[in-house]
Amino acid sequence: MKQFWRRWTYEVPLAIGDALWEVLVVELAALLDRLTVRKVIAFIPVVILVLAYYHSIPIPPELMLIGDFLAYIDIFSVLFLLGVLSRIATVMFVVKQATARIAMLAGGIVAHVQRVGVRRRRQHGAPTRPRRKPAHSEDDRAFGGPWGQVALA
């Protein structure tokens, strides 16, 4: 009888207390660790519906629409992200095209500059090449026209 009494007055309440501690403290702490803002927002429409059916106080339709919006916030966020990503893809395409055109233009300018020889210009103070001296002096030159040699004679 002493064993029976010890079991029902000592061990069973301790087992119940341990089970309650496990459920109410340990499991609740684990649940709160896994809780995210998204899960809280998804639970708000459930609370609104429970309040609407549990109480006899009518809830305005605007509050119900907010609940629906919060319930479908995942769909709205996906649609919003798709819209933003499509705009980003368009902007990236335009930037890529502009970069290609700028690179092509820069390549054409570099080729033109190398052809013209702008990079190998003479220095400002460099002496110029001496001019060629004529083969004969001014006295030996003909005085224009086919009769120039005859005129000298």
mmCIF file of C-alpha atoms in Angstrom:
data_model
loop_
_atom_site.group_PDB
_atom_site.id
_atom_site.type_symbol
_atom_site.label_atom_id
_atom_site.label_comp_id
_atom_site.label_asym_id
_atom_site.label_seq_id
_atom_site.Cartn_x
_atom_site.Cartn_y
_atom_site.Cartn_z
ATOM 1 C CA MET A 1 0.000 0.000 0.000
ATOM 2 C CA LYS A 2 2.886 2.329 0.737
ATOM 3 C CA GLN A 3 4.197 1.878 -2.824
ATOM 4 C CA PHE A 4 0.733 2.652 -4.244
ATOM 5 C CA TRP A 5 0.415 5.751 -2.078
ATOM 6 C CA ARG A 6 3.904 6.964 -3.040
ATOM 7 C CA ARG A 7 3.175 6.465 -6.709
ATOM 8 C CA TRP A 8 -0.124 8.425 -6.735
ATOM 9 C CA THR A 9 0.965 11.198 -4.417
ATOM 10 C CA TYR A 10 4.534 11.685 -5.555
ATOM 11 C CA GLU A 11 5.402 10.186 -8.963
ATOM 12 C CA VAL A 12 2.155 10.850 -10.880
ATOM 13 C CA PRO A 13 1.984 14.579 -9.994
ATOM 14 C CA LEU A 14 5.667 14.924 -10.891
ATOM 15 C CA ALA A 15 5.052 13.207 -14.255
ATOM 16 C CA ILE A 16 2.072 15.512 -14.903
ATOM 17 C CA GLY A 17 4.182 18.535 -13.918
ATOM 18 C CA ASP A 18 7.007 17.419 -16.219
ATOM 19 C CA ALA A 19 4.558 16.930 -19.093
ATOM 20 C CA LEU A 20 3.009 20.363 -18.496
ATOM 21 C CA TRP A 21 6.491 21.916 -18.342
ATOM 22 C CA GLU A 22 7.388 20.214 -21.631
ATOM 23 C CA VAL A 23 4.235 21.382 -23.392
ATOM 24 C CA LEU A 24 3.747 24.845 -21.903
ATOM 25 C CA VAL A 25 7.350 25.993 -21.587
ATOM 26 C CA VAL A 26 9.714 24.018 -23.806
ATOM 27 C CA GLU A 27 7.392 23.511 -26.780
ATOM 28 C CA LEU A 28 6.035 27.063 -26.519
ATOM 29 C CA ALA A 29 9.585 28.451 -26.505
ATOM 30 C CA ALA A 30 10.415 26.352 -29.583
ATOM 31 C CA LEU A 31 7.245 27.617 -31.289
ATOM 32 C CA LEU A 32 8.149 31.230 -30.511
ATOM 33 C CA ASP A 33 11.651 30.650 -31.911
ATOM 34 C CA ARG A 34 10.159 29.456 -35.197
ATOM 35 C CA LEU A 35 7.575 32.265 -35.302
ATOM 36 C CA THR A 36 8.026 34.780 -38.119
ATOM 37 C CA VAL A 37 6.272 37.994 -39.099
ATOM 38 C CA ARG A 38 4.769 36.217 -42.085
ATOM 39 C CA LYS A 39 3.139 33.598 -39.867
ATOM 40 C CA VAL A 40 1.758 36.294 -37.559
ATOM 41 C CA ILE A 41 0.304 38.223 -40.514
ATOM 42 C CA ALA A 42 -1.212 35.024 -41.896
ATOM 43 C CA PHE A 43 -2.875 34.358 -38.518
ATOM 44 C CA ILE A 44 -4.541 37.814 -38.258
ATOM 45 C CA PRO A 45 -7.458 36.921 -40.628
ATOM 46 C CA VAL A 46 -8.181 33.844 -38.514
ATOM 47 C CA VAL A 47 -8.457 36.027 -35.418
ATOM 48 C CA ILE A 48 -10.755 38.449 -37.252
ATOM 49 C CA LEU A 49 -13.023 35.602 -38.397
ATOM 50 C CA VAL A 50 -13.176 34.111 -34.907
ATOM 51 C CA LEU A 51 -14.102 37.515 -33.470
ATOM 52 C CA ALA A 52 -16.716 38.014 -36.194
ATOM 53 C CA TYR A 53 -18.502 34.717 -35.510
ATOM 54 C CA TYR A 54 -17.941 34.491 -31.783
ATOM 55 C CA HIS A 55 -19.229 37.931 -30.844
ATOM 56 C CA SER A 56 -22.564 39.330 -31.757
ATOM 57 C CA ILE A 57 -20.898 42.673 -32.597
ATOM 58 C CA PRO A 58 -20.904 43.206 -36.379
ATOM 59 C CA ILE A 59 -17.486 43.764 -37.926
ATOM 60 C CA PRO A 60 -17.325 46.320 -40.742
ATOM 61 C CA PRO A 61 -16.603 45.007 -44.250
ATOM 62 C CA GLU A 62 -13.383 47.045 -44.435
ATOM 63 C CA LEU A 63 -11.919 44.968 -41.633
ATOM 64 C CA MET A 64 -12.866 41.800 -43.477
ATOM 65 C CA LEU A 65 -11.188 43.096 -46.653
ATOM 66 C CA ILE A 66 -8.046 43.831 -44.668
ATOM 67 C CA GLY A 67 -8.188 40.264 -43.411
ATOM 68 C CA ASP A 68 -8.502 38.977 -46.973
ATOM 69 C CA PHE A 69 -5.605 41.143 -48.086
ATOM 70 C CA LEU A 70 -3.449 39.826 -45.260
ATOM 71 C CA ALA A 71 -4.464 36.270 -46.155
ATOM 72 C CA TYR A 72 -3.394 36.815 -49.759
ATOM 73 C CA ILE A 73 -0.301 38.887 -49.022
ATOM 74 C CA ASP A 74 1.937 36.135 -50.426
ATOM 75 C CA ILE A 75 0.239 36.390 -53.813
ATOM 76 C CA PHE A 76 0.417 40.201 -53.789
ATOM 77 C CA SER A 77 4.086 40.147 -52.833
ATOM 78 C CA VAL A 78 4.921 37.662 -55.620
ATOM 79 C CA LEU A 79 3.096 39.809 -58.181
ATOM 80 C CA PHE A 80 4.886 42.914 -56.903
ATOM 81 C CA LEU A 81 8.276 41.191 -57.077
ATOM 82 C CA LEU A 82 7.574 39.972 -60.615
ATOM 83 C CA GLY A 83 6.731 43.529 -61.644
ATOM 84 C CA VAL A 84 9.925 44.862 -60.085
ATOM 85 C CA LEU A 85 12.044 42.097 -61.623
ATOM 86 C CA SER A 86 10.618 42.713 -65.090
ATOM 87 C CA ARG A 87 11.518 46.397 -64.760
ATOM 88 C CA ILE A 88 14.999 45.466 -63.546
ATOM 89 C CA ALA A 89 15.424 43.118 -66.521
ATOM 90 C CA THR A 90 14.383 45.913 -68.881
ATOM 91 C CA VAL A 91 16.785 48.371 -67.273
ATOM 92 C CA MET A 92 19.616 45.834 -67.411
ATOM 93 C CA PHE A 93 18.909 45.209 -71.115
ATOM 94 C CA VAL A 94 19.052 48.943 -71.863
ATOM 95 C CA VAL A 95 22.278 49.330 -69.836
ATOM 96 C CA LYS A 96 23.809 46.359 -71.669
ATOM 97 C CA GLN A 97 22.908 47.834 -75.063
ATOM 98 C CA ALA A 98 24.255 51.269 -74.093
ATOM 99 C CA THR A 99 27.503 49.734 -72.830
ATOM 100 C CA ALA A 100 27.940 47.808 -76.086
ATOM 101 C CA ARG A 101 27.368 50.966 -78.143
ATOM 102 C CA ILE A 102 29.798 52.982 -76.015
ATOM 103 C CA ALA A 103 32.431 50.249 -76.359
ATOM 104 C CA MET A 104 31.902 50.148 -80.141
ATOM 105 C CA LEU A 105 32.152 53.951 -80.360
ATOM 106 C CA ALA A 106 35.300 54.005 -78.213
ATOM 107 C CA GLY A 107 36.880 51.298 -80.389
ATOM 108 C CA GLY A 108 36.102 53.317 -83.536
ATOM 109 C CA ILE A 109 37.584 56.470 -82.012
ATOM 110 C CA VAL A 110 40.761 54.640 -80.971
ATOM 111 C CA ALA A 111 41.155 53.175 -84.467
ATOM 112 C CA HIS A 112 40.629 56.603 -86.057
ATOM 113 C CA VAL A 113 43.119 58.271 -83.712
ATOM 114 C CA GLN A 114 45.749 55.655 -84.486
ATOM 115 C CA ARG A 115 45.153 56.086 -88.233
ATOM 116 C CA VAL A 116 45.492 59.864 -88.080
ATOM 117 C CA GLY A 117 48.596 59.597 -85.955
ATOM 118 C CA VAL A 118 47.613 62.048 -83.292
ATOM 119 C CA ARG A 119 49.628 60.124 -80.768
ATOM 120 C CA ARG A 120 52.881 60.655 -82.744
ATOM 121 C CA ARG A 121 52.731 64.429 -83.187
ATOM 122 C CA ARG A 122 55.891 66.474 -83.121
ATOM 123 C CA GLN A 123 56.777 68.354 -80.066
ATOM 124 C CA HIS A 124 56.094 72.062 -80.123
ATOM 125 C CA GLY A 125 59.739 73.139 -79.976
ATOM 126 C CA ALA A 126 61.118 70.451 -82.302
ATOM 127 C CA PRO A 127 63.027 71.759 -85.356
ATOM 128 C CA THR A 128 61.365 71.224 -88.682
ATOM 129 C CA ARG A 129 63.022 69.450 -91.596
ATOM 130 C CA PRO A 130 65.063 71.708 -93.857
ATOM 131 C CA ARG A 131 63.327 72.517 -97.111
ATOM 132 C CA ARG A 132 64.620 71.060 -100.319
ATOM 133 C CA LYS A 133 66.758 73.345 -102.367
ATOM 134 C CA PRO A 134 65.670 73.705 -105.931
ATOM 135 C CA ALA A 135 67.703 71.849 -108.553
ATOM 136 C CA HIS A 136 68.693 75.087 -110.306
ATOM 137 C CA SER A 137 68.876 78.664 -109.190
ATOM 138 C CA GLU A 138 66.420 81.401 -110.085
ATOM 139 C CA ASP A 139 68.706 82.634 -112.846
ATOM 140 C CA ASP A 140 68.582 79.280 -114.616
ATOM 141 C CA ARG A 141 64.829 79.060 -114.546
ATOM 142 C CA ALA A 142 62.765 79.635 -117.613
ATOM 143 C CA PHE A 143 60.576 82.745 -117.581
ATOM 144 C CA GLY A 144 57.312 80.949 -118.100
ATOM 145 C CA GLY A 145 55.719 79.713 -121.251
ATOM 146 C CA PRO A 146 57.205 77.745 -124.131
ATOM 147 C CA TRP A 147 59.246 80.721 -125.352
ATOM 148 C CA GLY A 148 61.119 81.233 -122.092
ATOM 149 C CA GLN A 149 64.411 79.746 -123.258
ATOM 150 C CA VAL A 150 64.298 81.715 -126.438
ATOM 151 C CA ALA A 151 63.738 84.955 -124.564
ATOM 152 C CA LEU A 152 66.982 84.532 -122.651
ATOM 153 C CA ALA A 153 69.077 84.093 -125.743
#
